[in-house]
């Protein structure tokens, strides 16, 4: 399986392409057994003994055995465990309805905030931004969000303060920003002192010391989708020298 | 599907930015976004891109009976469709407020300003006139649909050609585009609308609002003008109070913008006319640049061709001789079955390859013997000629058959 996947790294794949288990995947009874597992990232799905592609994009590989599809979609499908930025649309009783960009609005209980009790309610209004984690996300139920982790701590999640601007980018750019050794992220953070929150649903919140700088960072972010690394470096250099 | 709600953080940021005279995409207060005009293959089809807002206008014509109150004037009909393709907030089929408002504005802008000479559309007074129908479809909504729609409509009307008509006494002939060149409509002037959005109770104004700016605005002022500085229509919505000086200032800005846009439309029409005359490919498919990777794109792999001939010769030398074909294969034509395979056939059999014999100069003699009667095709077509077989052919077949039978017996 690893060899089959490695052979197609860098190729454009479409939903419906499958990778079948190869002969060498069979464990031999005589020789020493060495299990090589391939880790399937976003866009690849295991279907019994096969690996199917579910998103159109380019197959990427990270040593030793991580494979994923780099796609250019904008439509978010909720996945359990991902941290997203949501907009509160409704306050009804004990539950907030939050728009996450998916087909259904997610629900967020008011008790899922750090230090929230029945008497001590969190200060959340309609129209506020929240950074929350998806607790429940499957195609049969409405998604559920929480702003605390397993131990009951906020861990960076919760309601946003005032200021800053939220922009919508494609999911591919979000994955590039959140990659561990991302050039894009380091370039952006070296530009101006700023705060950035990246939601896996394609929403990025940026706040910098001045309005102009916030606007510059947001516009750069939206344009970085279509720039190659060299073009990006040239552009960033020009900005650093004070073109804007 | 409902549109994404606007968060408080975005609203506050936008209003603060407008106070500091900054716009989201870096434009100045009075700047328009980039306008791009392209035409389709038919006359009267026009696409307009205003930044990311995209609309398409299509003009068509039909002969109808005129209105009773105006028997010698043609009919103009305008229609804007807000398709769900443009924005998740638009629902298919439902007449939303915005759609009613846009339709009304478009009609007032074009019909009341009398930009088209409707009397020239009359064919027979009181009986037959041309009805010109303009359909505007919104393809992407990123703010300021009204301006994009008016530019698209007037450009499509200028681009349109109606069929030529000739009247000889009582006879009316409508010529097809192939018979006679179609005629353009007679357009007096080109009304173009400019939209102004107001914020903070009329303190700040922006020209050509994008979608986010439209969401936070207090009110909208639409001025439709032509390049001769004649105002065709003014409409204010949102219930804001505007001062006289503000409206006058807006009209001055509008006249500047309208003259720029009119020159742009003129240039686009000129380019299209030149392209059509030169026979270049013009149209929707050509105007879109293909920005995609398809799955079958692979790097070209070089194939070594130097020793192909030697390799081919080697293969031919080393391979075995092909097996001999049976002396008399019986080939049924497609769709024909045969009962009792391999037996002597008493139907009328068609001889194959009888015509091709004349072309073959080399190896005529041996080929004739092989071809004649050996490859027999059985078909039940009634058009086949009935051919009487030579006595040798059936005898040969039977001997071959007997030989086969004896050999099998021997094996046993």
XYZ file of C-alpha atoms in Angstrom:
656
model
C 0.000 0.000 0.000
C 2.800 2.403 0.841
C 4.415 1.813 -2.510
C 1.150 2.291 -4.353
C 0.539 5.565 -2.550
C 4.107 6.782 -2.975
C 3.919 6.145 -6.689
C 1.092 8.668 -7.066
C 2.498 11.421 -4.840
C 2.267 14.727 -6.654
C -0.439 13.535 -9.034
C -3.906 14.978 -9.323
C -6.493 12.551 -7.967
C -10.274 12.673 -8.071
C -12.920 11.105 -5.839
C -13.304 7.486 -6.792
C -9.642 6.667 -7.232
C -8.709 3.699 -5.083
C -5.496 2.197 -3.840
C -5.698 -1.562 -3.490
C -3.588 -3.581 -1.098
C -0.495 -4.923 -2.823
C 0.959 -8.403 -2.596
C 3.717 -7.255 -0.273
C 1.116 -6.131 2.217
C 0.267 -9.704 2.980
C 1.966 -10.797 6.143
C 4.125 -13.814 5.474
C 4.066 -16.640 7.938
C 7.712 -17.537 7.526
C 9.721 -14.347 7.268
C 9.951 -11.579 9.876
C 6.791 -9.488 9.922
C 7.222 -5.759 9.585
C 3.998 -3.815 9.630
C 4.143 -0.638 7.646
C 1.151 1.490 8.345
C 0.191 4.374 6.126
C -1.465 7.262 7.918
C -4.356 8.648 5.866
C -4.886 12.359 6.241
C -7.733 14.549 4.995
C -9.135 13.487 1.665
C -8.229 9.807 2.021
C -10.565 7.287 3.546
C -10.049 3.669 4.446
C -12.672 1.351 3.020
C -11.915 -2.157 4.214
C -8.686 -3.191 2.579
C -8.638 -0.268 0.182
C -7.885 3.405 0.510
C -10.301 5.658 -1.391
C -9.911 9.266 -2.407
C -12.827 11.463 -1.383
C -11.691 14.958 -2.428
C -10.123 16.133 -5.677
C -6.649 17.476 -5.275
C -2.950 16.639 -5.281
C -1.627 13.741 -3.209
C 0.989 14.894 -0.744
C 3.412 12.881 1.329
C 5.337 13.509 4.473
C 8.003 11.077 5.574
C 7.737 8.445 6.833
C 4.180 7.409 6.112
C 1.705 10.301 6.195
C -0.391 10.876 3.048
C -3.103 13.408 2.405
C -4.873 15.227 -0.398
C -4.218 18.925 -0.778
C -7.537 20.289 -1.985
C -8.700 23.749 -2.949
C -12.205 23.642 -1.575
C -13.995 26.346 0.365
C -16.983 24.437 1.724
C -16.413 23.179 5.242
C -17.653 19.770 6.444
C -17.491 19.458 10.247
C -15.008 16.918 11.550
C -14.822 15.890 15.194
C -11.995 17.448 17.115
C -11.333 20.416 14.838
C -11.216 23.937 16.243
C -13.383 26.390 14.339
C -14.462 30.024 14.498
C -18.229 30.385 14.743
C -20.679 33.298 14.728
C -23.418 33.182 17.377
C -26.790 33.569 15.655
C -29.325 32.692 18.331
C -29.591 32.564 22.074
C -32.346 30.187 23.053
C -32.622 29.003 26.623
C -29.530 27.049 27.535
C -28.071 26.729 24.117
C -26.452 29.068 21.599
C -26.866 28.400 17.900
C -23.579 29.026 16.125
C -22.969 29.336 12.397
C -19.883 27.375 11.482
C -20.106 27.502 7.703
C -21.534 24.010 7.318
C -24.980 22.980 6.123
C -26.368 23.018 9.659
C -25.846 25.392 12.508
C -23.971 23.961 15.477
C -25.180 24.093 19.051
C -23.064 25.372 21.945
C -24.272 24.929 25.482
C -23.688 27.835 27.841
C -22.182 25.452 30.370
C -19.356 24.520 28.003
C -17.298 27.543 28.927
C -14.570 27.652 31.537
C -15.954 28.595 34.924
C -19.560 28.629 33.758
C -22.257 27.498 36.136
C -26.023 27.822 36.081
C -25.737 31.108 37.981
C -22.574 32.350 36.305
C -23.455 32.567 32.632
C -20.879 33.486 29.992
C -21.133 36.914 28.415
C -21.989 35.958 24.848
C -24.231 38.064 22.600
C -25.727 37.383 19.219
C -23.167 38.257 16.583
C -20.114 37.468 18.697
C -17.294 35.306 17.454
C -16.382 32.156 19.369
C -13.420 29.823 18.979
C -14.627 26.345 19.863
C -13.894 22.687 19.299
C -16.271 20.258 17.605
C -17.374 17.610 20.028
C -19.897 15.871 17.828
C -19.727 16.020 14.057
C -21.313 13.417 11.823
C -23.721 13.492 8.961
C -26.726 12.336 10.958
C -26.742 14.817 13.824
C -26.342 18.530 14.229
C -22.775 19.494 15.170
C -21.984 20.324 18.788
C -19.323 22.719 19.953
C -17.556 23.126 23.290
C -15.234 25.839 24.529
C -13.449 23.705 27.092
C -11.141 20.749 26.715
C -11.434 17.401 28.483
C -10.043 18.726 31.765
C -12.411 21.673 31.921
C -9.889 24.359 30.940
C -10.427 26.910 28.202
C -7.108 26.257 26.495
C -7.383 29.314 24.250
C -11.012 28.780 23.301
C -13.966 31.010 24.095
C -15.484 34.311 23.048
C -13.413 36.806 21.084
C -12.731 40.253 22.381
C -13.462 43.367 20.418
C -11.423 44.590 17.505
C -9.826 42.709 14.697
C -11.277 41.519 11.398
C -12.421 38.100 10.276
C -11.868 37.002 6.696
C -12.874 33.900 4.817
C -10.208 31.900 3.014
C -10.120 28.509 1.326
C -9.586 25.350 3.358
C -6.335 24.623 1.551
C -4.831 27.884 2.757
C -5.907 27.104 6.305
C -4.119 23.761 6.172
C -1.016 25.488 4.870
C -1.137 28.004 7.684
C -1.528 25.367 10.351
C 1.203 23.064 9.054
C 3.939 22.632 11.678
C 6.776 24.270 9.789
C 4.817 26.698 7.694
C 6.760 29.317 5.766
C 3.578 31.244 5.234
C 2.867 31.560 8.924
C 6.386 32.580 9.817
C 6.472 35.187 7.036
C 3.151 36.663 8.115
C 4.056 36.799 11.775
C 7.369 38.465 11.004
C 5.609 41.264 9.143
C 3.752 43.166 11.865
C 3.061 42.442 15.534
C -0.362 40.855 15.386
C -2.689 38.208 16.736
C -4.153 35.609 14.448
C -6.718 32.897 15.131
C -7.128 30.296 12.408
C -10.364 28.305 12.304
C -10.408 25.041 10.386
C -13.639 26.108 8.702
C -11.802 28.606 6.544
C -12.190 31.625 8.829
C -9.212 33.606 10.057
C -9.381 36.412 12.617
C -6.601 38.971 12.574
C -5.863 41.825 14.932
C -2.886 44.113 14.665
C -1.774 47.330 16.312
C -3.367 49.601 13.724
C -6.319 49.332 11.361
C -4.111 49.747 8.311
C -1.856 46.880 9.361
C -4.831 44.621 10.016
C -6.171 45.391 6.557
C -2.781 44.697 4.987
C -2.454 41.337 6.706
C -5.996 40.320 5.714
C -5.465 41.255 2.081
C -2.114 39.450 1.984
C -3.728 36.371 3.441
C -6.436 36.302 0.802
C -3.914 36.833 -1.980
C -1.426 34.249 -0.704
C -3.679 31.546 -2.082
C -2.646 32.372 -5.589
C 0.985 33.325 -5.067
C 3.949 31.039 -5.423
C 6.513 31.146 -2.590
C 8.923 33.310 -4.615
C 6.268 35.849 -5.509
C 5.167 35.898 -1.913
C 8.670 36.601 -0.637
C 9.083 39.444 -3.111
C 5.766 40.963 -2.069
C 6.511 40.655 1.615
C 9.891 42.289 1.157
C 8.293 45.230 -0.584
C 5.833 45.653 2.239
C 8.492 45.390 4.876
C 10.352 48.190 3.170
C 7.296 50.347 3.630
C 5.596 50.346 0.249
C 2.191 50.559 1.959
C -29.971 28.360 2.285
C -29.362 31.249 4.588
C -26.526 33.641 4.081
C -23.682 33.823 6.625
C -24.629 36.328 9.330
C -22.474 39.386 9.789
C -20.561 39.262 13.061
C -20.334 42.262 15.382
C -16.563 42.285 15.036
C -16.755 42.694 11.257
C -19.408 45.400 11.497
C -17.442 47.425 14.042
C -14.252 47.061 12.063
C -15.876 48.143 8.803
C -17.469 51.210 10.358
C -14.232 52.199 12.062
C -12.309 51.737 8.826
C -14.791 53.884 6.909
C -14.369 56.639 9.492
C -10.653 56.516 8.763
C -11.440 56.582 5.023
C -10.135 53.062 4.457
C -11.906 50.382 2.455
C -11.439 46.621 2.725
C -9.807 46.201 -0.657
C -7.695 49.354 -0.513
C -9.839 51.497 -2.848
C -10.385 55.201 -2.376
C -13.810 56.596 -1.474
C -14.788 57.401 -5.050
C -13.098 54.470 -6.779
C -14.917 51.885 -8.822
C -13.766 48.298 -8.972
C -12.315 46.929 -12.174
C -14.994 46.616 -14.854
C -14.521 43.938 -17.496
C -16.946 43.553 -20.407
C -17.000 40.466 -22.630
C -19.439 39.322 -25.267
C -20.936 35.968 -26.153
C -21.109 34.439 -29.610
C -24.659 35.634 -30.270
C -25.411 39.277 -30.837
C -26.894 40.750 -27.702
C -25.158 38.580 -25.101
C -22.874 40.422 -22.727
C -21.011 39.589 -19.504
C -19.969 42.284 -17.076
C -17.531 41.774 -14.184
C -17.536 44.515 -11.571
C -14.751 43.270 -9.316
C -16.133 39.893 -8.279
C -19.756 40.747 -9.063
C -20.691 39.095 -12.327
C -23.862 39.512 -14.380
C -24.963 38.433 -17.831
C -27.444 40.229 -20.068
C -29.152 38.665 -23.080
C -31.301 40.585 -25.549
C -33.856 38.850 -27.767
C -36.635 40.070 -30.036
C -40.010 38.870 -31.193
C -42.836 40.174 -33.358
C -45.957 40.873 -31.306
C -49.077 42.976 -31.401
C -48.458 46.448 -29.925
C -50.162 47.991 -26.917
C -53.493 49.569 -27.722
C -52.502 52.926 -26.306
C -49.356 53.045 -28.444
C -50.026 51.352 -31.761
C -46.876 52.464 -33.535
C -44.265 51.875 -30.856
C -42.298 48.755 -30.075
C -42.360 47.077 -26.670
C -39.457 46.911 -24.229
C -39.363 44.304 -21.513
C -36.732 44.118 -18.759
C -36.191 41.299 -16.324
C -33.531 40.701 -13.656
C -33.116 37.204 -12.277
C -31.420 36.760 -8.937
C -30.201 33.195 -9.212
C -29.088 31.140 -6.191
C -25.775 30.813 -8.018
C -25.033 34.399 -7.101
C -25.484 34.196 -3.357
C -26.817 31.729 -0.788
C -29.289 34.406 0.275
C -31.133 34.248 -3.058
C -33.824 31.606 -3.325
C -34.958 30.175 -6.587
C -38.410 31.248 -7.677
C -39.216 33.506 -4.775
C -39.639 37.187 -5.590
C -37.539 38.770 -2.848
C -37.592 42.455 -1.987
C -34.272 43.024 -3.625
C -35.409 41.440 -6.871
C -38.537 43.601 -7.016
C -36.465 46.704 -6.274
C -33.868 45.945 -8.934
C -36.488 45.189 -11.563
C -38.300 48.426 -10.860
C -35.083 50.456 -10.952
C -33.989 48.914 -14.226
C -37.323 49.651 -15.853
C -37.363 53.236 -14.681
C -33.789 53.756 -15.789
C -34.288 52.551 -19.366
C -37.912 52.891 -20.241
C -38.662 56.294 -18.799
C -35.483 57.806 -20.181
C -36.446 56.793 -23.715
C -32.954 55.677 -24.560
C -34.180 53.407 -27.348
C -36.163 54.670 -30.314
C -39.287 52.537 -29.989
C -40.938 53.979 -33.099
C -38.249 52.399 -35.252
C -39.357 49.041 -33.899
C -42.745 49.333 -35.534
C -43.340 47.063 -38.532
C -47.038 47.436 -39.228
C -48.757 50.094 -37.171
C -51.366 48.628 -34.884
C -50.585 45.040 -35.888
C -46.971 43.985 -35.645
C -44.134 45.542 -33.690
C -40.858 44.249 -32.329
C -40.771 43.340 -28.667
C -37.228 43.694 -27.328
C -36.664 41.625 -24.222
C -33.625 42.122 -21.982
C -32.895 39.379 -19.438
C -30.211 40.080 -16.853
C -28.944 37.108 -14.864
C -26.828 37.594 -11.774
C -23.999 35.102 -11.653
C -22.091 36.280 -8.586
C -23.125 38.794 -5.976
C -20.301 40.763 -4.397
C -22.156 44.042 -4.036
C -23.619 46.665 -6.341
C -25.724 44.467 -8.576
C -27.605 47.496 -9.891
C -24.641 49.162 -11.560
C -23.418 45.929 -13.072
C -26.931 45.209 -14.358
C -27.340 48.587 -16.049
C -23.932 48.393 -17.711
C -24.699 44.881 -18.919
C -28.172 45.816 -20.175
C -27.127 48.872 -22.145
C -24.059 47.151 -23.586
C -26.156 44.185 -24.662
C -28.695 46.510 -26.278
C -25.920 48.293 -28.183
C -24.487 44.948 -29.246
C -27.800 43.447 -30.353
C -28.858 43.118 -33.996
C -32.469 42.521 -34.945
C -33.533 40.770 -38.167
C -34.105 42.952 -41.206
C -37.696 43.488 -42.335
C -38.936 44.727 -45.705
C -42.479 45.761 -46.585
C -43.720 45.646 -50.158
C -47.325 46.759 -50.262
C -49.182 44.182 -48.235
C -46.307 41.695 -47.996
C -43.887 41.734 -45.084
C -40.696 39.722 -45.260
C -38.580 39.046 -42.214
C -35.113 38.050 -43.355
C -32.999 35.550 -41.446
C -29.478 36.580 -40.447
C -28.131 34.448 -43.294
C -30.206 36.211 -45.935
C -29.579 39.780 -44.895
C -27.339 41.401 -42.297
C -29.287 42.097 -39.107
C -29.672 45.733 -38.091
C -28.599 47.294 -34.778
C -31.175 48.996 -32.591
C -31.328 52.766 -32.694
C -30.142 53.951 -29.305
C -30.201 57.642 -28.457
C -28.098 57.613 -25.330
C -26.661 55.185 -22.774
C -27.974 55.561 -19.224
C -25.637 54.128 -16.613
C -26.322 53.980 -12.911
C -23.875 54.876 -10.140
C -24.547 53.728 -6.588
C -23.573 55.630 -3.462
C -23.762 54.020 -0.041
C -24.102 56.104 3.113
C -22.837 55.331 6.610
C -23.295 56.870 10.052
C -26.492 58.700 9.157
C -25.147 60.202 5.962
C -21.783 61.395 7.266
C -19.676 59.134 5.128
C -20.292 58.011 1.604
C -18.709 55.332 -0.589
C -19.061 54.711 -4.289
C -19.602 51.159 -5.559
C -20.057 49.298 -2.267
C -18.914 45.709 -2.086
C -21.058 43.093 -0.395
C -19.774 43.626 3.132
C -20.096 47.372 2.844
C -23.658 46.920 1.602
C -24.484 44.972 4.735
C -23.414 47.708 7.123
C -24.661 50.688 5.146
C -27.520 52.909 6.302
C -28.875 53.831 2.899
C -28.232 53.756 -0.823
C -28.551 56.481 -3.455
C -28.681 55.417 -7.092
C -28.230 58.021 -9.822
C -28.636 56.958 -13.440
C -27.091 59.349 -15.931
C -25.807 59.451 -19.467
C -22.605 60.969 -20.731
C -24.390 64.174 -21.776
C -24.916 64.854 -18.064
C -28.643 64.184 -18.245
C -30.049 62.475 -15.204
C -32.282 59.557 -16.182
C -33.335 58.363 -12.746
C -32.580 59.004 -9.068
C -33.571 56.606 -6.353
C -32.855 56.734 -2.648
C -33.510 53.744 -0.404
C -32.910 52.974 3.236
C -34.739 55.982 4.569
C -31.734 58.247 5.187
C -32.033 61.997 5.175
C -29.800 63.566 2.572
C -28.926 67.225 2.233
C -29.221 69.080 -1.057
C -25.460 69.604 -1.232
C -24.846 65.910 -0.760
C -27.123 64.998 -3.644
C -25.526 67.612 -5.895
C -22.069 66.390 -5.000
C -23.093 62.827 -5.762
C -24.450 63.856 -9.149
C -21.135 65.549 -10.019
C -19.217 62.397 -9.051
C -21.695 60.322 -11.030
C -21.166 62.352 -14.212
C -17.412 61.744 -14.046
C -17.865 58.031 -13.459
C -20.497 57.669 -16.166
C -18.276 59.231 -18.820
C -15.451 56.840 -17.870
C -17.727 53.827 -18.041
C -19.242 54.957 -21.342
C -15.798 55.164 -22.961
C -15.041 51.700 -21.604
C -18.244 50.304 -23.141
C -17.435 52.007 -26.434
C -13.991 50.432 -26.504
C -15.352 46.991 -25.683
C -17.926 47.217 -28.503
C -15.226 48.366 -30.936
C -12.934 45.489 -30.025
C -15.719 42.996 -30.441
C -16.661 44.390 -33.834
C -13.055 44.151 -35.003
C -12.721 40.622 -33.708
C -15.873 39.508 -35.495
C -14.798 41.118 -38.766
C -11.388 39.501 -38.595
C -13.114 36.197 -38.019
C -11.377 35.582 -34.733
C -12.996 33.347 -32.214
C -15.114 35.438 -29.937
C -17.491 34.503 -27.244
C -17.940 33.254 -23.778
C -15.674 30.233 -24.038
C -12.796 32.330 -25.307
C -13.093 35.011 -22.672
C -12.609 32.636 -19.757
C -9.065 31.680 -18.956
C -8.678 28.068 -17.968
C -7.092 27.965 -14.562
C -7.186 24.357 -13.651
C -5.155 21.162 -13.585
C -6.818 18.137 -15.135
C -6.177 14.634 -13.955
C -4.569 13.385 -17.126
C -1.829 15.964 -17.228
C 1.489 14.206 -16.785
C 4.975 15.320 -17.581
C 6.069 14.166 -20.985
C 8.197 11.070 -20.632
C 10.860 10.763 -23.317
C 10.728 7.552 -25.311
C 13.906 6.221 -26.865
C 13.375 5.638 -30.562
C 16.889 4.991 -31.864
C 16.907 1.212 -31.985
C 13.228 0.633 -32.652
C 13.830 -0.806 -36.114
C 16.428 -3.319 -34.916
C 14.213 -4.373 -32.042
C 11.270 -4.872 -34.333
C 13.343 -6.984 -36.731
C 14.629 -9.125 -33.877
C 11.133 -9.749 -32.662
C 9.972 -10.762 -36.103
C 12.926 -13.121 -36.599
C 12.589 -14.841 -33.277
C 8.882 -15.296 -33.308
C 7.275 -18.425 -34.599
C 5.411 -18.569 -37.857
C 1.775 -17.721 -37.390
C -0.568 -20.714 -37.248
C -2.115 -21.695 -40.511
C -5.604 -20.593 -41.001
C -8.055 -23.372 -41.831
C -8.633 -23.865 -45.503
C -12.273 -23.076 -45.495
C -13.441 -21.050 -42.580
C -17.147 -20.525 -42.475
C -17.846 -17.069 -41.194
C -21.426 -16.155 -40.365
C -22.363 -12.532 -40.874
C -23.302 -10.689 -37.718
C -26.804 -11.483 -36.700
C -26.941 -14.778 -38.462
C -26.890 -18.189 -36.785
C -26.462 -21.564 -38.317
C -27.834 -24.874 -37.298
C -25.476 -27.826 -37.646
C -22.067 -26.210 -37.631
C -19.368 -27.566 -39.877
C -21.642 -29.471 -42.178
C -21.992 -28.874 -45.831
C -24.010 -25.814 -46.497
C -26.658 -25.996 -49.152
C -27.698 -22.314 -48.967
C -26.626 -19.825 -51.567
C -23.246 -18.599 -50.417
C -21.779 -15.227 -51.182
C -18.283 -15.056 -52.516
C -16.137 -12.558 -50.708
C -13.388 -10.370 -52.053
C -14.460 -10.864 -55.650
C -14.205 -7.152 -56.435
C -10.906 -6.614 -54.729
C -9.198 -9.139 -56.965
C -8.930 -6.652 -59.802
C -6.855 -4.226 -57.769
C -4.256 -6.717 -56.732
C -1.533 -7.037 -59.369
C 1.005 -8.974 -57.362
C 0.313 -12.559 -56.332
C -2.887 -12.805 -58.243
C -2.834 -16.505 -59.040
C -2.258 -18.111 -55.656
C -4.440 -15.532 -53.914
C -7.325 -16.200 -56.226
C -7.303 -19.844 -55.369
C -7.228 -19.162 -51.690
C -9.771 -16.377 -51.690
C -12.311 -17.965 -53.950
C -14.730 -19.963 -51.958
C -12.523 -20.532 -48.945
C -13.517 -17.624 -46.758
C -17.213 -18.046 -47.024
C -19.538 -15.716 -45.321
C -22.983 -16.885 -44.496
C -25.576 -14.203 -44.473
C -29.287 -14.291 -44.862
C -29.448 -11.104 -46.824
C -31.824 -11.324 -49.723
C -29.630 -9.087 -51.783
C -26.943 -11.712 -52.023
C -26.380 -13.239 -55.361
C -26.842 -16.933 -55.553
C -23.494 -18.403 -56.537
C -23.120 -21.932 -57.751
C -20.127 -23.529 -56.159
C -17.521 -25.356 -58.125
C -17.537 -29.060 -57.441
C -13.981 -28.883 -56.036
C -14.907 -26.686 -53.084
C -17.377 -29.028 -51.407
C -15.155 -32.066 -52.178
C -12.165 -30.369 -50.565
C -14.166 -29.602 -47.513
C -15.407 -33.132 -47.125
C -11.937 -34.645 -47.549
C -10.537 -32.276 -44.977
C -13.308 -33.234 -42.664
C -12.718 -36.944 -43.212
C -9.034 -36.472 -42.600
C -9.839 -34.801 -39.359
C -12.132 -37.605 -38.407
C -9.557 -40.274 -39.212
C -6.864 -38.541 -37.255
C -9.096 -38.284 -34.260
C -9.901 -41.958 -34.568
C -6.238 -42.776 -34.712
C -5.630 -40.774 -31.554
C -8.288 -42.686 -29.790
